[in-house]
Short mmCIF file of C-alpha atoms and ligand atoms in Angstrom, two decimals:
data_model
loop_
_atom_site.label_atom_id
_atom_site.label_comp_id
_atom_site.label_asym_id
_atom_site.label_seq_id
_atom_site.Cartn_x
_atom_site.Cartn_y
_atom_site.Cartn_z
CA MET D 1144 -44.82 -22.55 12.23
CA LEU D 1145 -43.41 -19.41 10.68
CA SER D 1146 -46.05 -16.86 9.65
CA SER D 1147 -44.00 -15.52 6.72
CA CYS D 1148 -40.46 -14.91 5.51
CA ASP D 1149 -38.60 -12.92 2.87
CA THR D 1150 -36.94 -15.78 1.01
CA LEU D 1151 -37.70 -19.47 1.12
CA ILE D 1152 -34.97 -21.75 -0.22
CA ARG D 1153 -35.81 -25.32 -1.20
CA ALA D 1154 -32.75 -27.54 -0.85
CA GLY D 1155 -32.38 -31.01 -2.38
CA THR D 1156 -29.69 -31.73 0.21
CA LEU D 1157 -29.05 -29.32 3.08
CA VAL D 1158 -25.65 -29.55 4.78
CA THR D 1159 -26.32 -27.45 7.88
CA GLN D 1160 -22.95 -27.64 9.69
CA ASP D 1161 -24.90 -27.30 12.94
CA GLU D 1162 -23.57 -28.85 16.15
CA ASN D 1163 -24.72 -32.33 15.15
CA ARG D 1164 -23.61 -31.84 11.50
CA THR D 1165 -27.22 -32.49 10.49
CA ILE D 1166 -27.88 -33.18 6.81
CA LEU D 1167 -31.49 -32.93 5.61
CA ASN D 1168 -32.97 -34.12 2.33
CA ASP D 1169 -35.70 -32.08 0.64
CA ALA D 1170 -35.33 -29.28 3.16
CA ALA D 1171 -36.28 -25.63 3.47
CA VAL D 1172 -34.39 -22.60 4.76
CA ALA D 1173 -36.51 -19.54 5.56
CA VAL D 1174 -34.69 -16.22 5.53
CA THR D 1175 -36.02 -13.01 7.05
CA GLY D 1176 -33.96 -9.83 6.74
CA THR D 1177 -30.29 -10.78 7.04
CA ALA D 1178 -30.84 -13.90 9.14
CA ILE D 1179 -32.08 -17.46 8.95
CA ALA D 1180 -35.54 -17.68 10.53
CA ALA D 1181 -36.21 -21.41 10.26
CA VAL D 1182 -34.70 -24.65 8.96
CA GLY D 1183 -36.63 -27.87 8.47
CA PRO D 1184 -38.22 -30.37 6.09
CA TRP D 1185 -39.88 -28.86 3.00
CA SER D 1186 -43.00 -30.78 3.97
CA GLU D 1187 -43.23 -28.59 7.11
CA LEU D 1188 -41.90 -25.21 5.93
CA GLY D 1189 -42.75 -25.30 2.23
CA GLY D 1190 -46.12 -23.61 2.81
CA THR D 1191 -44.60 -20.55 4.51
CA PRO D 1192 -45.67 -17.39 2.67
CA ALA D 1193 -42.52 -15.86 1.16
CA ARG D 1194 -41.76 -12.85 -1.00
CA GLU D 1195 -39.48 -15.05 -3.08
CA THR D 1196 -38.93 -18.80 -3.33
CA LEU D 1197 -35.63 -20.14 -4.65
CA ASP D 1198 -35.82 -23.68 -5.97
CA PHE D 1199 -32.62 -25.64 -5.44
CA SER D 1200 -34.45 -28.94 -5.03
CA GLY D 1201 -31.87 -30.81 -7.13
CA ASP D 1202 -28.90 -29.17 -5.45
CA ILE D 1203 -26.61 -29.20 -2.42
CA VAL D 1204 -27.10 -26.22 -0.11
CA LEU D 1205 -24.44 -25.38 2.46
CA PRO D 1206 -23.18 -22.47 4.55
CA GLY D 1207 -21.10 -19.87 2.67
CA LEU D 1208 -17.37 -20.56 2.83
CA VAL D 1209 -15.09 -18.36 4.95
CA ASN D 1210 -11.68 -17.44 3.56
CA THR D 1211 -9.59 -16.60 6.65
CA HIS D 1212 -6.52 -15.26 4.89
CA THR D 1213 -6.19 -13.40 1.63
CA HIS D 1214 -4.92 -10.28 -0.07
CA ALA D 1215 -7.83 -9.71 -2.43
CA ALA D 1216 -6.25 -6.98 -4.55
CA MET D 1217 -3.32 -9.26 -5.39
CA THR D 1218 -5.48 -10.77 -8.12
CA VAL D 1219 -3.80 -8.06 -10.26
CA PHE D 1220 -0.55 -10.06 -9.91
CA ARG D 1221 -2.08 -13.46 -10.76
CA GLY D 1222 0.29 -15.34 -13.05
CA LEU D 1223 2.70 -12.41 -13.33
CA GLU D 1224 5.56 -14.42 -11.79
CA ASP D 1225 5.47 -18.00 -10.59
CA ASP D 1226 7.85 -20.74 -9.53
CA LEU D 1227 10.18 -18.67 -7.34
CA PRO D 1228 11.25 -18.96 -3.65
CA LEU D 1229 9.14 -16.86 -1.23
CA MET D 1230 11.75 -14.22 -0.43
CA ASP D 1231 12.91 -13.84 -4.08
CA TRP D 1232 9.29 -13.62 -5.17
CA LEU D 1233 8.44 -11.02 -2.50
CA THR D 1234 11.54 -8.83 -2.72
CA GLY D 1235 12.26 -9.24 -6.45
CA HIS D 1236 8.75 -9.02 -7.87
CA ILE D 1237 5.83 -8.37 -5.55
CA TRP D 1238 7.19 -5.63 -3.29
CA PRO D 1239 8.62 -3.56 -6.23
CA ALA D 1240 5.26 -3.75 -8.06
CA GLU D 1241 3.39 -2.95 -4.84
CA ALA D 1242 5.50 0.19 -4.49
CA ARG D 1243 3.50 1.52 -7.47
CA LEU D 1244 0.08 0.52 -6.08
CA THR D 1245 -2.77 3.02 -6.13
CA PRO D 1246 -6.23 2.88 -4.53
CA GLU D 1247 -7.71 2.51 -8.06
CA ILE D 1248 -5.67 -0.63 -8.74
CA VAL D 1249 -6.67 -1.99 -5.31
CA VAL D 1250 -10.35 -1.41 -6.15
CA THR D 1251 -10.03 -3.23 -9.48
CA GLY D 1252 -8.12 -6.14 -7.93
CA THR D 1253 -10.63 -6.41 -5.09
CA LEU D 1254 -13.58 -6.40 -7.49
CA LEU D 1255 -11.99 -9.25 -9.43
CA ALA D 1256 -11.37 -11.10 -6.16
CA CYS D 1257 -14.98 -10.59 -5.06
CA ALA D 1258 -16.22 -11.92 -8.39
CA GLU D 1259 -14.07 -15.02 -8.07
CA MET D 1260 -14.99 -15.60 -4.43
CA LEU D 1261 -18.72 -15.19 -4.98
CA ALA D 1262 -18.65 -17.44 -8.06
CA THR D 1263 -16.97 -20.18 -6.01
CA GLY D 1264 -19.11 -19.96 -2.88
CA THR D 1265 -17.15 -17.70 -0.54
CA THR D 1266 -19.33 -15.33 1.49
CA ALA D 1267 -16.75 -13.89 3.93
CA PHE D 1268 -13.05 -13.14 3.72
CA CYS D 1269 -10.31 -11.77 5.93
CA ASP D 1270 -8.15 -9.31 4.02
CA LEU D 1271 -4.71 -7.96 4.81
CA TYR D 1272 -3.28 -5.32 2.48
CA ILE D 1273 -2.38 -1.67 2.03
CA PHE D 1274 -4.94 0.91 0.87
CA GLU D 1275 -7.37 -1.26 2.83
CA ARG D 1276 -9.97 1.52 2.87
CA ALA D 1277 -10.32 0.91 -0.90
CA VAL D 1278 -10.87 -2.80 -0.19
CA ALA D 1279 -13.51 -1.93 2.41
CA GLU D 1280 -15.36 0.44 0.06
CA THR D 1281 -15.34 -2.23 -2.67
CA ALA D 1282 -16.55 -5.00 -0.33
CA ALA D 1283 -19.31 -2.66 0.90
CA ALA D 1284 -20.40 -1.90 -2.67
CA VAL D 1285 -20.46 -5.60 -3.59
CA GLY D 1286 -22.22 -6.62 -0.37
CA ILE D 1287 -19.81 -9.40 0.65
CA ARG D 1288 -18.84 -9.93 4.30
CA ALA D 1289 -15.27 -8.98 5.20
CA VAL D 1290 -12.84 -8.62 8.08
CA LEU D 1291 -10.30 -6.01 7.00
CA GLY D 1292 -7.04 -4.53 8.20
CA GLU D 1293 -4.46 -2.09 6.87
CA GLY D 1294 -1.13 -3.95 6.91
CA VAL D 1295 1.29 -2.09 9.17
CA PHE D 1296 4.98 -2.27 8.21
CA ASP D 1297 7.74 -0.19 9.75
CA THR D 1298 9.05 0.74 6.34
CA PRO D 1299 7.29 3.23 4.01
CA ASN D 1300 5.16 1.90 1.17
CA ALA D 1301 2.75 3.24 -1.43
CA SER D 1302 -0.01 3.66 1.17
CA TYR D 1303 1.88 5.60 3.88
CA SER D 1304 5.33 7.03 4.52
CA ASN D 1305 5.57 6.63 8.30
CA LEU D 1306 3.97 4.84 11.24
CA ASP D 1307 1.84 7.83 12.26
CA GLN D 1308 0.21 7.78 8.84
CA ALA D 1309 -0.16 4.00 9.03
CA PHE D 1310 -2.03 4.20 12.34
CA ALA D 1311 -4.14 7.08 10.99
CA LYS D 1312 -5.17 4.71 8.18
CA VAL D 1313 -6.01 2.02 10.75
CA ASP D 1314 -8.36 4.50 12.46
CA ASP D 1315 -9.83 5.72 9.18
CA LEU D 1316 -10.67 2.14 8.21
CA ALA D 1317 -12.32 1.53 11.60
CA ASP D 1318 -14.42 4.69 11.07
CA PHE D 1319 -15.52 3.47 7.65
CA CYS D 1320 -16.53 0.05 9.01
CA ARG D 1321 -18.56 1.53 11.89
CA GLY D 1322 -22.27 1.00 11.31
CA ARG D 1323 -21.69 -1.38 8.38
CA ALA D 1324 -22.79 -4.78 9.66
CA LEU D 1325 -20.94 -6.73 6.96
CA LEU D 1326 -17.56 -5.11 7.61
CA THR D 1327 -15.38 -5.74 10.65
CA PRO D 1328 -12.05 -3.99 11.10
CA CYS D 1329 -9.03 -5.93 12.35
CA LEU D 1330 -5.42 -5.07 13.15
CA VAL D 1331 -2.77 -6.34 10.75
CA ALA D 1332 0.97 -6.67 11.07
CA HIS D 1333 2.83 -8.18 8.12
CA SER D 1334 5.02 -10.53 10.16
CA VAL D 1335 7.58 -10.61 12.98
CA TYR D 1336 10.31 -9.81 10.42
CA ALA D 1337 8.67 -6.99 8.39
CA THR D 1338 6.85 -5.27 11.28
CA GLY D 1339 8.90 -3.95 14.20
CA HIS D 1340 8.25 -5.57 17.56
CA ASP D 1341 7.30 -2.29 19.25
CA THR D 1342 4.77 -1.75 16.48
CA LEU D 1343 3.49 -5.31 16.89
CA ALA D 1344 2.94 -4.72 20.60
CA ARG D 1345 1.13 -1.45 19.81
CA LEU D 1346 -1.15 -3.21 17.32
CA ALA D 1347 -1.86 -5.94 19.88
CA GLY D 1348 -2.74 -3.29 22.46
CA LEU D 1349 -5.17 -1.64 20.05
CA ALA D 1350 -6.73 -5.03 19.25
CA ARG D 1351 -7.26 -5.69 22.96
CA ASP D 1352 -8.65 -2.22 23.67
CA ARG D 1353 -11.05 -2.34 20.72
CA ASP D 1354 -11.94 -6.04 21.07
CA LEU D 1355 -10.77 -6.78 17.52
CA ARG D 1356 -8.77 -9.53 15.83
CA LEU D 1357 -5.04 -9.12 15.24
CA THR D 1358 -3.62 -11.11 12.36
CA LEU D 1359 -0.20 -11.60 10.76
CA HIS D 1360 1.92 -14.11 8.81
CA ALA D 1361 4.09 -16.26 11.08
CA ALA D 1362 6.15 -19.44 10.85
CA GLU D 1363 5.47 -19.65 7.13
CA SER D 1364 8.67 -21.54 6.27
CA ALA D 1365 11.91 -22.90 7.69
CA SER D 1366 13.78 -20.05 6.02
CA GLU D 1367 11.65 -17.51 7.91
CA THR D 1368 12.52 -19.33 11.13
CA ALA D 1369 16.23 -19.28 10.25
CA MET D 1370 16.05 -15.54 9.52
CA CYS D 1371 14.28 -14.88 12.84
CA LEU D 1372 16.80 -16.97 14.77
CA GLU D 1373 19.64 -15.00 13.17
CA ARG D 1374 18.08 -11.56 13.65
CA PHE D 1375 16.20 -11.96 16.91
CA GLY D 1376 17.60 -15.15 18.47
CA ALA D 1377 14.11 -16.66 18.58
CA ARG D 1378 11.65 -18.54 16.41
CA PRO D 1379 8.50 -16.68 15.15
CA VAL D 1380 6.03 -18.21 17.64
CA GLU D 1381 8.51 -17.66 20.47
CA ILE D 1382 8.68 -13.99 19.48
CA LEU D 1383 4.89 -13.75 19.60
CA ARG D 1384 4.88 -15.35 23.04
CA ALA D 1385 7.65 -13.08 24.33
CA LEU D 1386 5.64 -10.07 23.15
CA GLY D 1387 2.65 -11.41 25.10
CA ILE D 1388 0.35 -11.40 22.10
CA LEU D 1389 -0.61 -15.08 21.81
CA ALA D 1390 -4.33 -14.85 22.64
CA PRO D 1391 -7.79 -15.88 21.43
CA ASN D 1392 -8.02 -12.71 19.34
CA LEU D 1393 -4.78 -13.52 17.46
CA LEU D 1394 -5.04 -15.20 14.05
CA VAL D 1395 -1.74 -16.57 12.79
CA ALA D 1396 -1.57 -17.21 9.06
CA HIS D 1397 0.46 -20.25 7.94
CA ALA D 1398 2.02 -21.77 11.10
CA VAL D 1399 3.87 -24.23 8.85
CA ASP D 1400 7.21 -24.45 10.64
CA VAL D 1401 6.06 -25.01 14.21
CA THR D 1402 7.37 -27.40 16.85
CA LYS D 1403 5.24 -29.58 19.15
CA ALA D 1404 5.92 -27.11 21.97
CA GLU D 1405 4.75 -24.24 19.75
CA ILE D 1406 1.56 -26.11 18.85
CA SER D 1407 0.91 -26.41 22.61
CA LEU D 1408 1.58 -22.69 23.05
CA LEU D 1409 -0.89 -21.81 20.30
CA ALA D 1410 -3.49 -24.19 21.76
CA GLU D 1411 -3.11 -23.09 25.38
CA SER D 1412 -3.33 -19.41 24.46
CA GLY D 1413 -6.42 -19.92 22.29
CA THR D 1414 -4.62 -18.49 19.24
CA ALA D 1415 -6.34 -19.33 15.95
CA VAL D 1416 -4.60 -20.43 12.76
CA ALA D 1417 -5.35 -19.71 9.09
CA HIS D 1418 -4.14 -22.70 7.06
CA ASN D 1419 -3.19 -21.92 3.45
CA PRO D 1420 -2.26 -25.28 1.92
CA ARG D 1421 -2.06 -24.31 -1.75
CA SER D 1422 0.06 -21.21 -1.15
CA ASN D 1423 2.34 -23.22 1.13
CA LEU D 1424 2.77 -25.93 -1.50
CA LYS D 1425 3.31 -23.53 -4.39
CA LEU D 1426 5.97 -21.55 -2.52
CA ALA D 1427 7.41 -24.84 -1.18
CA SER D 1428 7.01 -23.42 2.32
CA GLY D 1429 6.20 -26.85 3.70
CA MET D 1430 3.19 -28.71 5.06
CA ALA D 1431 1.62 -27.38 8.26
CA PRO D 1432 1.07 -30.05 10.94
CA MET D 1433 -2.68 -29.62 10.65
CA ALA D 1434 -3.70 -32.97 12.14
CA ALA D 1435 -1.65 -32.21 15.26
CA MET D 1436 -3.02 -28.67 15.50
CA ARG D 1437 -6.60 -29.87 15.31
CA ALA D 1438 -5.90 -32.66 17.81
CA ALA D 1439 -4.50 -29.98 20.15
CA GLY D 1440 -7.82 -28.12 19.90
CA ILE D 1441 -6.58 -25.10 17.94
CA THR D 1442 -9.31 -23.19 16.06
CA VAL D 1443 -8.34 -23.55 12.41
CA GLY D 1444 -9.74 -21.84 9.33
CA LEU D 1445 -8.73 -22.20 5.70
CA GLY D 1446 -7.31 -19.42 3.57
CA THR D 1447 -6.33 -19.01 -0.04
CA ASP D 1448 -3.64 -16.38 0.53
CA GLY D 1449 -3.33 -13.92 -2.37
CA ALA D 1450 -3.92 -14.90 -5.98
CA ALA D 1451 -0.25 -14.26 -6.75
CA SER D 1452 0.79 -17.29 -4.68
CA ASN D 1453 -2.06 -19.75 -5.19
CA ASN D 1454 -3.25 -18.76 -7.93
CA THR D 1455 -6.97 -18.87 -7.21
CA LEU D 1456 -9.28 -17.71 -4.42
CA ASN D 1457 -11.30 -20.91 -4.60
CA MET D 1458 -12.07 -22.41 -1.21
CA PHE D 1459 -13.19 -25.74 -2.71
CA SER D 1460 -9.65 -26.20 -4.08
CA GLU D 1461 -8.36 -25.28 -0.63
CA MET D 1462 -10.53 -27.88 1.15
CA ASN D 1463 -9.39 -30.55 -1.27
CA GLN D 1464 -5.73 -29.60 -0.92
CA ALA D 1465 -5.90 -29.37 2.88
CA ALA D 1466 -7.23 -32.93 3.11
CA LEU D 1467 -4.70 -34.38 0.64
CA MET D 1468 -1.76 -32.49 2.15
CA ALA D 1469 -2.49 -33.76 5.67
CA LYS D 1470 -2.75 -37.36 4.44
CA ALA D 1471 0.52 -37.12 2.50
CA ARG D 1472 2.29 -35.42 5.41
CA GLU D 1473 1.19 -38.00 7.97
CA HIS D 1474 1.32 -40.99 5.59
CA ASP D 1475 -2.15 -41.64 6.92
CA PRO D 1476 -5.33 -41.59 4.79
CA THR D 1477 -7.45 -41.04 7.91
CA ALA D 1478 -5.75 -37.69 8.64
CA LEU D 1479 -8.04 -34.67 8.15
CA PRO D 1480 -11.19 -36.34 6.79
CA ALA D 1481 -13.77 -34.62 4.58
CA GLN D 1482 -15.87 -33.39 7.52
CA ALA D 1483 -12.79 -31.80 9.13
CA VAL D 1484 -11.92 -29.71 6.08
CA LEU D 1485 -15.55 -28.66 5.60
CA ASP D 1486 -15.56 -27.61 9.26
CA MET D 1487 -12.39 -25.57 8.69
CA ALA D 1488 -13.93 -23.86 5.64
CA THR D 1489 -17.17 -22.97 7.44
CA ILE D 1490 -17.60 -22.85 11.24
CA GLY D 1491 -13.86 -23.07 11.98
CA GLY D 1492 -13.15 -20.09 9.76
CA ALA D 1493 -16.06 -18.11 11.19
CA ARG D 1494 -14.80 -18.80 14.72
CA ALA D 1495 -11.22 -17.86 13.77
CA LEU D 1496 -12.49 -14.49 12.51
CA GLY D 1497 -14.83 -13.88 15.45
CA LEU D 1498 -17.90 -14.07 13.18
CA SER D 1499 -19.96 -15.87 15.80
CA ASP D 1500 -23.23 -15.72 13.84
CA CYS D 1501 -21.82 -17.21 10.62
CA GLY D 1502 -20.59 -20.60 9.45
CA SER D 1503 -23.69 -22.78 9.77
CA ILE D 1504 -27.29 -22.91 8.61
CA GLU D 1505 -29.34 -22.61 11.80
CA PRO D 1506 -32.11 -20.30 12.99
CA GLY D 1507 -30.64 -17.02 14.19
CA ARG D 1508 -27.47 -17.30 12.12
CA GLN D 1509 -26.73 -14.91 9.29
CA ALA D 1510 -28.13 -16.04 5.95
CA ASP D 1511 -24.77 -16.65 4.24
CA ILE D 1512 -25.79 -19.53 1.98
CA VAL D 1513 -24.42 -21.30 -1.07
CA ALA D 1514 -26.00 -23.83 -3.46
CA LEU D 1515 -24.11 -26.22 -5.74
CA ASP D 1516 -25.54 -27.82 -8.87
CA GLY D 1517 -26.33 -31.31 -7.60
CA ARG D 1518 -26.81 -32.53 -11.16
CA ALA D 1519 -23.16 -31.94 -12.08
CA PRO D 1520 -21.63 -35.26 -13.19
CA ASN D 1521 -18.80 -34.96 -10.66
CA LEU D 1522 -21.36 -34.70 -7.81
CA GLN D 1523 -23.20 -37.92 -8.71
CA PRO D 1524 -24.30 -40.39 -7.44
CA PRO D 1525 -25.49 -38.59 -4.31
CA HIS D 1526 -23.82 -40.88 -1.78
CA ARG D 1527 -22.32 -38.53 0.82
CA PRO D 1528 -22.56 -34.79 0.20
CA VAL D 1529 -19.71 -33.94 2.57
CA SER D 1530 -17.39 -36.22 0.60
CA HIS D 1531 -18.44 -34.52 -2.63
CA LEU D 1532 -17.83 -31.05 -1.15
CA ALA D 1533 -14.30 -31.96 -0.01
CA TYR D 1534 -13.12 -34.27 -2.78
CA ALA D 1535 -15.25 -33.88 -5.92
CA ALA D 1536 -16.55 -30.32 -6.16
CA SER D 1537 -14.46 -27.79 -8.10
CA GLY D 1538 -16.35 -24.72 -6.91
CA HIS D 1539 -17.61 -24.05 -10.42
CA GLU D 1540 -20.83 -25.91 -9.63
CA VAL D 1541 -21.93 -22.94 -7.49
CA ARG D 1542 -25.38 -21.74 -8.56
CA LEU D 1543 -26.19 -19.41 -5.67
CA THR D 1544 -24.21 -17.22 -3.30
CA MET D 1545 -26.21 -15.30 -0.73
CA VAL D 1546 -24.73 -12.96 1.89
CA ALA D 1547 -26.89 -11.73 4.77
CA GLY D 1548 -30.06 -12.73 2.95
CA ARG D 1549 -29.13 -10.98 -0.30
CA VAL D 1550 -28.46 -12.91 -3.51
CA LEU D 1551 -25.10 -11.71 -4.87
CA TYR D 1552 -24.53 -14.43 -7.47
CA ARG D 1553 -26.95 -16.71 -9.22
CA ASP D 1554 -26.44 -19.02 -12.19
CA GLY D 1555 -23.45 -17.16 -13.60
CA ARG D 1556 -24.70 -13.62 -12.96
CA PHE D 1557 -23.56 -11.13 -10.37
CA THR D 1558 -26.26 -8.89 -8.95
CA THR D 1559 -24.09 -6.11 -7.49
CA LEU D 1560 -21.01 -6.26 -9.68
CA ASP D 1561 -20.70 -5.24 -13.35
CA TYR D 1562 -18.49 -8.06 -14.54
CA PRO D 1563 -18.36 -7.11 -18.26
CA ALA D 1564 -17.20 -3.61 -17.23
CA LEU D 1565 -14.59 -5.14 -14.90
CA LEU D 1566 -13.24 -7.33 -17.70
CA LYS D 1567 -12.69 -4.24 -19.83
CA ARG D 1568 -10.24 -2.96 -17.19
CA MET D 1569 -8.01 -6.04 -17.33
CA ASP D 1570 -5.81 -4.85 -20.22
CA LYS D 1571 -5.03 -1.69 -18.27
CA VAL D 1572 -4.24 -3.78 -15.18
CA ARG D 1573 -1.87 -5.94 -17.21
CA LYS D 1574 0.00 -2.92 -18.54
CA TRP D 1575 0.20 -1.43 -15.04
CA ALA D 1576 1.52 -4.68 -13.50
CA LEU D 1577 4.24 -4.86 -16.16
CA GLY D 1578 5.29 -1.34 -15.24
CA ALA D 1579 4.18 0.20 -18.51
ZN1 LIG I 870 -0.59 -13.87 3.09
#
């Protein structure tokens, strides 16, 4: 019996995502400091003295969702241009606009992203962008968990004009993250075609030395593969293998155009994958062989990618799409069932990012917790909560988002983010994005 706790949450249905995928009805989660102190029936824990009790007795409580691949600040480009091929979209629209990026725009875009993520149940995200220090400062101010890396390209951009400056920014970001428990630095290359291979090897070396994740886009589409074959005489995953950087600390985003042999390479090396089904569908990049990757034992998380290619940062949409895409791809309705996509959005994502104390609701884990309005018509009748989370929830049923024991969003209100003030900046953002 627990003598006391800071916050006691009463859950109508508690989806723990523990090893046995235990689901409890009328349950309690006791939170002390940043961590979960106890989990059990309300009848046993309900009497625990607590500074605050949160009543979600009609609701579904689950671990916070983990977005393993995004570019938060790209919310400023949401809906600016759609319906174009990846390379035309990148080179004709996104990269020219990004050439005018400033840290201020990155802060505004990241704040908007944090608002959207918190309102739809995401408690941790992995971010790859430039001016990443501005992303880190924003995430720290909001109180959301983040794994962050300055994207290193060989070509100059708005954030730096040469590689020395780029690596100085990598170090500056690491310095900022030091001592901040919610922030973890990572190393980021854009891809095997936009980051030089010497630079990739250098980033991988730094990741090894500092025991950090390295992440990049790879094998996103057949056209990327064709470009790599023409320029380098090898496919993207083959290039990663030749560079010796396939490893458990590598997180590959996309992995859409991969062969059976490449799936084996990823599995044998322990490389993790961030699956971005909605971005892949919207850019017509293809359908990643997710059922085969999971069968091979690859650690897989879900990602939204940036809001310019999705166009939301809503992990419930991503779970739904991941399940449907796998079924359509395999012509098999048993491919990637509801529990599998929930696993990818929670413990799988946490594992992919190296967040070993996140992703489930168990004693000792970080108190990253979400509650969904169980009375919503689309979540009734209460047959199987995991089915509802994967196939029926929209994300807009979220009533509570807690990160490390702190309530950041509750019943439509943000506790650390001034949303009305943020909305006032959107006209300015629109003018900036249009080049005015
Ligand atoms: Zn991306």
